[in-house]
């Protein structure tokens, strides 16, 4: 099977809350079996910070991978909070001009009450946990900005 130029773009795997990039190595290895050159995003430790800052860090990762590979665009795969940060990068920071495809896995685009566990455990140091609650200002902003709809 031959791959066209769009299919051969490098991908960046974006980990989620309380995770480290190496947890996505199995996904990277699986994608390599399909000739996808996947790179792990380098975000702040454990991805607990402000989603807006994580989105800026993702932008730096996109620029780095584009520069290293010579690719005009990259594909993004965001897992959990990584998908939320990626959506913010795409919609609020102009990242869509550098991204071909975006896949989100279990990302809280409309918030999640599960984030209360993060608030209880790390709320004093984790702005990201607060931002993932369904009633947060950032979630409301993302919904107004066109966050994907959840089917009923």
XYZ file of N, CA and C in Angstrom:
456
model
N 0.847 -1.169 0.000
C 0.000 0.000 0.000
C 0.895 1.236 0.000
N 0.687 2.113 -0.944
C 1.475 3.343 -0.971
C 0.759 4.418 -0.163
N 1.555 5.260 0.456
C 0.990 6.332 1.280
C 1.148 7.650 0.543
N 0.091 8.468 0.576
C 0.222 9.789 -0.035
C 0.888 10.746 0.944
N 1.179 11.946 0.491
C 1.918 12.911 1.301
C 1.204 13.206 2.626
N -0.116 13.351 2.618
C -0.856 13.650 3.846
C -0.744 12.504 4.841
N -0.769 11.256 4.329
C -0.711 10.118 5.229
C 0.668 9.933 5.845
N 1.706 10.498 5.245
C 3.051 10.291 5.754
C 3.508 11.401 6.705
N 2.604 12.288 7.099
C 2.957 13.356 8.039
C 3.389 12.751 9.375
N 4.321 13.400 10.065
C 4.647 12.946 11.413
C 3.485 13.244 12.358
N 3.397 12.465 13.407
C 2.357 12.665 14.414
C 3.012 13.007 15.747
N 2.310 13.790 16.539
C 2.763 14.095 17.896
C 1.728 13.522 18.853
N 2.187 12.699 19.785
C 1.324 12.088 20.787
C 1.386 12.939 22.049
N 0.232 13.389 22.514
C 0.155 14.332 23.634
C -0.491 13.639 24.824
N 0.290 13.435 25.869
C -0.189 12.724 27.059
C -1.115 13.591 27.897
N -1.796 12.957 28.848
C -2.782 13.647 29.660
C -2.341 13.902 31.090
N -3.312 14.244 31.896
C -3.134 14.628 33.291
C -2.475 13.514 34.103
N -1.523 13.868 34.931
C -0.763 12.945 35.779
C -0.068 11.851 34.980
N 0.269 12.141 33.759
C 0.940 11.156 32.905
C 2.278 11.714 32.431
N 3.111 10.816 31.985
C 4.400 11.172 31.406
C 4.398 10.709 29.952
N 5.180 11.352 29.100
C 5.177 10.996 27.678
C 5.445 9.518 27.408
N 6.334 8.896 28.194
C 6.693 7.498 27.914
C 5.512 6.532 28.025
N 4.440 6.948 28.677
C 3.258 6.081 28.754
C 2.615 5.886 27.381
N 2.953 6.755 26.439
C 2.412 6.626 25.083
C 3.351 5.866 24.148
N 4.424 5.297 24.689
C 5.337 4.514 23.844
C 4.646 3.342 23.146
N 3.760 2.591 23.818
C 3.070 1.509 23.087
C 2.281 2.027 21.874
N 1.654 3.197 22.010
C 0.939 3.784 20.877
C 1.930 4.176 19.786
N 3.062 4.752 20.178
C 4.087 5.136 19.210
C 4.573 3.913 18.449
N 4.835 2.818 19.153
C 5.325 1.600 18.510
C 4.260 1.000 17.591
N 3.000 1.043 18.024
C 1.916 0.523 17.175
C 1.781 1.351 15.901
N 1.886 2.658 16.029
C 1.791 3.518 14.848
C 2.974 3.278 13.899
N 4.140 2.986 14.463
C 5.316 2.707 13.629
C 5.075 1.485 12.744
N 4.269 0.545 13.212
C 3.943 -0.642 12.413
C 3.141 -0.270 11.166
N 2.569 0.927 11.169
C 1.786 1.433 10.035
C 2.501 2.611 9.360
N 3.807 2.659 9.551
C 4.668 3.682 8.922
C 4.331 5.110 9.336
N 3.823 5.280 10.548
C 3.573 6.625 11.072
C 4.746 6.988 11.979
N 5.394 8.100 11.671
C 6.507 8.590 12.486
C 5.926 9.407 13.636
N 5.819 8.792 14.785
C 5.215 9.469 15.933
C 6.295 10.009 16.866
N 6.037 11.176 17.407
C 6.920 11.845 18.356
C 6.139 12.068 19.638
N 6.818 11.991 20.772
C 6.161 12.236 22.050
C 6.271 13.714 22.401
N 5.161 14.305 22.804
C 5.168 15.714 23.211
C 5.968 15.864 24.495
N 6.634 16.973 24.599
C 7.376 17.311 25.815
C 6.622 18.444 26.505
N 5.814 18.079 27.482
C 5.039 19.069 28.239
C 5.543 19.101 29.671
N 5.058 20.089 30.453
C 5.492 20.174 31.841
C 5.212 18.864 32.568
N 6.003 18.598 33.602
C 5.870 17.329 34.330
C 4.436 17.050 34.766
N 4.014 15.869 34.488
C 2.704 15.330 34.864
C 1.519 16.078 34.256
N 1.767 17.057 33.440
C 0.687 17.742 32.712
C -0.394 18.279 33.653
N 0.034 18.874 34.768
C -0.946 19.343 35.755
C -1.172 20.853 35.691
N -0.418 21.531 34.855
C -0.483 22.988 34.824
C -1.664 23.539 34.051
N -1.648 24.830 33.916
C -2.662 25.581 33.186
C -2.742 25.058 31.748
N -3.928 24.723 31.291
C -4.132 24.171 29.949
C -3.612 25.143 28.884
N -3.756 26.441 29.126
C -3.284 27.430 28.149
C -1.763 27.382 28.003
N -1.066 27.148 29.103
C 0.395 27.024 29.050
C 0.775 25.710 28.372
N 0.051 24.635 28.683
C 0.315 23.354 28.016
C 0.119 23.484 26.511
N -0.892 24.253 26.098
C -1.139 24.459 24.666
C 0.031 25.204 24.026
N 0.588 26.189 24.725
C 1.764 26.906 24.200
C 2.962 25.966 24.107
N 3.133 25.107 25.114
C 4.218 24.124 25.075
C 4.015 23.165 23.897
N 2.770 22.788 23.650
C 2.486 21.924 22.505
C 2.864 22.635 21.213
N 2.573 23.916 21.126
C 2.960 24.692 19.949
C 4.459 24.638 19.708
N 5.246 24.721 20.780
C 6.707 24.616 20.650
C 7.094 23.225 20.158
N 6.367 22.197 20.610
C 6.616 20.834 20.141
C 6.301 20.694 18.655
N 5.193 21.291 18.233
C 4.816 21.251 16.817
C 5.905 21.913 15.982
N 6.361 23.075 16.410
C 7.429 23.776 15.683
C 8.696 22.930 15.628
N 9.045 22.289 16.745
C 10.253 21.454 16.805
C 10.151 20.274 15.837
N 9.033 19.565 15.853
C 8.879 18.384 14.989
C 8.839 18.808 13.519
N 8.180 19.899 13.224
C 8.157 20.382 11.834
C 9.571 20.722 11.371
N 10.329 21.367 12.232
C 11.704 21.743 11.885
C 12.583 20.495 11.718
N 12.480 19.541 12.661
C 13.315 18.334 12.621
C 12.989 17.435 11.434
N 11.724 17.388 11.041
C 11.314 16.467 9.976
C 11.201 17.143 8.611
N 11.156 18.471 8.600
C 10.963 19.185 7.340
C 9.533 19.117 6.841
N 8.628 18.647 7.690
C 7.220 18.530 7.309
C 6.502 19.865 7.498
N 5.630 20.193 6.555
C 4.863 21.427 6.652
C 3.820 21.345 7.766
N 3.235 20.160 7.929
C 2.201 19.958 8.946
C 2.472 18.683 9.711
N 1.882 18.590 10.892
C 1.936 17.381 11.705
C 0.509 16.961 12.027
N 0.347 15.738 12.458
C -0.928 15.274 12.985
C -0.795 15.227 14.502
N -1.892 15.473 15.207
C -1.891 15.437 16.672
C -2.808 14.336 17.172
N -2.337 13.613 18.186
C -3.163 12.636 18.890
C -3.093 13.014 20.361
N -4.195 13.516 20.893
C -4.236 13.954 22.275
C -5.038 12.984 23.116
N -4.473 12.598 24.247
C -5.139 11.676 25.163
C -5.561 12.451 26.406
N -6.844 12.380 26.739
C -7.384 13.024 27.927
C -7.071 14.519 27.914
N -6.411 15.021 28.938
C -6.108 16.451 29.011
C -5.208 16.890 27.849
N -4.422 15.953 27.314
C -3.599 16.272 26.149
C -4.445 16.668 24.954
N -5.608 16.046 24.794
C -6.522 16.423 23.724
C -7.148 17.782 23.965
N -7.440 18.082 25.220
C -8.012 19.375 25.579
C -6.999 20.490 25.299
N -5.736 20.259 25.680
C -4.681 21.239 25.407
C -4.468 21.388 23.900
N -4.545 20.275 23.172
C -4.379 20.333 21.712
C -5.508 21.129 21.066
N -6.735 20.935 21.535
C -7.857 21.698 20.985
C -7.658 23.187 21.257
N -7.177 23.522 22.436
C -6.907 24.931 22.749
C -5.832 25.478 21.811
N -4.795 24.690 21.571
C -3.739 25.105 20.639
C -4.326 25.363 19.249
N -5.196 24.482 18.805
C -5.775 24.604 17.466
C -6.721 25.790 17.344
N -7.579 25.980 18.339
C -8.639 26.984 18.214
C -8.255 28.363 18.738
N -7.390 28.410 19.730
C -7.096 29.692 20.369
C -5.714 30.240 20.028
N -4.803 29.380 19.590
C -3.438 29.826 19.329
C -3.060 29.736 17.857
N -4.027 29.496 17.000
C -3.762 29.469 15.565
C -3.023 28.244 15.073
N -3.026 27.192 15.860
C -2.273 25.998 15.497
C -2.805 25.222 14.312
N -4.039 25.492 13.905
C -4.632 24.700 12.814
C -3.868 24.831 11.504
N -3.123 25.917 11.328
C -2.345 26.070 10.093
C -1.150 25.112 10.053
N -0.761 24.557 11.201
C 0.381 23.647 11.273
C -0.020 22.187 11.460
N -1.329 21.924 11.512
C -1.810 20.577 11.822
C -2.708 20.073 10.708
N -2.449 18.833 10.297
C -3.279 18.219 9.262
C -4.512 17.547 9.861
N -4.273 16.610 10.766
C -5.373 15.874 11.396
C -5.212 15.937 12.904
N -6.345 15.850 13.595
C -6.350 15.865 15.054
C -7.266 14.766 15.538
N -6.738 13.910 16.389
C -7.522 12.836 17.000
C -7.446 13.021 18.503
N -8.593 12.980 19.155
C -8.643 13.093 20.610
C -9.212 11.801 21.179
N -8.587 11.333 22.250
C -9.014 10.105 22.912
C -9.413 10.464 24.342
N -10.683 10.309 24.661
C -11.196 10.554 26.013
C -10.830 11.938 26.539
N -10.996 12.949 25.709
C -10.652 14.316 26.093
C -11.886 15.059 26.610
N -11.736 15.781 27.708
C -12.878 16.441 28.354
C -13.238 17.792 27.726
N -13.637 17.793 26.463
C -13.943 19.046 25.780
C -15.082 19.812 26.444
N -15.974 19.116 27.084
C -17.089 19.761 27.783
C -16.917 19.646 29.293
N -15.692 19.344 29.715
C -15.391 19.194 31.129
C -15.754 17.802 31.625
N -15.288 17.511 32.810
C -15.600 16.230 33.431
C -15.584 16.392 34.946
N -16.571 15.790 35.576
C -16.609 15.827 37.039
C -15.523 14.934 37.622
N -14.956 14.061 36.813
C -13.832 13.233 37.234
C -12.651 14.110 37.657
N -12.593 15.325 37.134
C -11.510 16.259 37.488
C -11.540 16.607 38.972
N -12.659 16.344 39.658
C -12.712 16.591 41.106
C -11.662 15.769 41.845
N -11.314 14.583 41.308
C -10.257 13.785 41.933
C -8.926 14.531 41.856
N -8.666 15.173 40.732
C -7.450 15.969 40.579
C -7.463 17.190 41.481
N -8.636 17.808 41.620
C -8.765 18.965 42.508
C -8.498 18.536 43.949
N -9.072 17.393 44.363
C -8.883 16.911 45.735
C -7.426 16.563 46.001
N -6.765 15.955 45.026
C -5.389 15.504 45.235
C -4.365 16.620 45.054
N -4.544 17.448 44.015
C -3.506 18.425 43.659
C -4.054 19.823 43.376
N -5.268 20.086 43.807
C -5.912 21.355 43.486
C -5.127 22.584 43.870
N -4.311 22.494 44.909
C -3.527 23.651 45.343
C -2.421 24.006 44.353
N -1.974 23.023 43.563
C -0.871 23.269 42.626
C -1.252 23.000 41.171
N -2.474 22.517 40.942
C -2.858 22.113 39.588
C -4.010 22.951 39.050
N -3.675 23.953 38.273
C -4.713 24.769 37.650
C -5.481 23.941 36.621
N -4.792 22.997 35.966
C -5.420 22.163 34.942
C -6.597 21.362 35.465
N -6.521 20.874 36.702
C -7.636 20.109 37.275
C -8.878 20.987 37.374
N -8.713 22.198 37.862
C -9.837 23.133 37.981
C -10.410 23.483 36.607
N -9.536 23.621 35.606
C -9.972 24.017 34.269
C -10.756 22.915 33.558
N -10.653 21.686 34.024
C -11.370 20.578 33.380
C -12.735 20.305 34.002
N -13.107 21.058 34.999
C -14.459 20.905 35.562
C -15.477 21.462 34.571
N -16.648 20.839 34.470
C -17.646 21.269 33.476
C -18.066 22.731 33.572
N -17.982 23.331 34.740
C -18.414 24.720 34.901
C -17.262 25.717 34.868
N -16.077 25.275 34.448
C -14.931 26.195 34.446
C -15.041 27.204 33.304
N -14.418 28.339 33.503
C -14.416 29.372 32.469
C -13.755 28.897 31.188
N -12.704 28.089 31.303
C -12.010 27.610 30.110
C -12.887 26.646 29.308
N -13.594 25.771 29.996
C -14.510 24.855 29.286
C -15.594 25.661 28.579
N -16.150 26.648 29.257
C -17.175 27.490 28.623
C -16.617 28.206 27.402
N -15.390 28.716 27.513
C -14.741 29.391 26.385
C -14.543 28.421 25.225
N -14.121 27.204 25.522
C -13.874 26.218 24.471
C -15.182 25.817 23.785
N -16.252 25.694 24.549
C -17.552 25.349 23.956
C -18.017 26.479 23.033
N -17.872 27.721 23.485
C -18.244 28.859 22.640
C -17.377 28.929 21.393
N -16.118 28.456 21.517
C -15.196 28.480 20.393
C -15.373 27.326 19.422
N -16.302 26.427 19.719
C -16.577 25.339 18.780
C -16.059 23.984 19.181
N -15.954 23.724 20.487
C -15.543 22.378 20.921
C -16.491 21.350 20.303
N -15.975 20.192 19.928
C -16.835 19.167 19.324
C -18.040 18.841 20.210
N -19.163 18.625 19.577
C -20.386 18.294 20.306
C -20.360 16.843 20.769
N -20.949 16.603 21.899
C -21.058 15.243 22.427
C -22.399 14.685 21.976
N -22.390 13.544 21.257
C -23.669 12.981 20.810
C -24.515 12.543 21.998
N -25.832 12.719 21.883
C -26.697 12.309 22.987
C -27.088 10.866 22.857
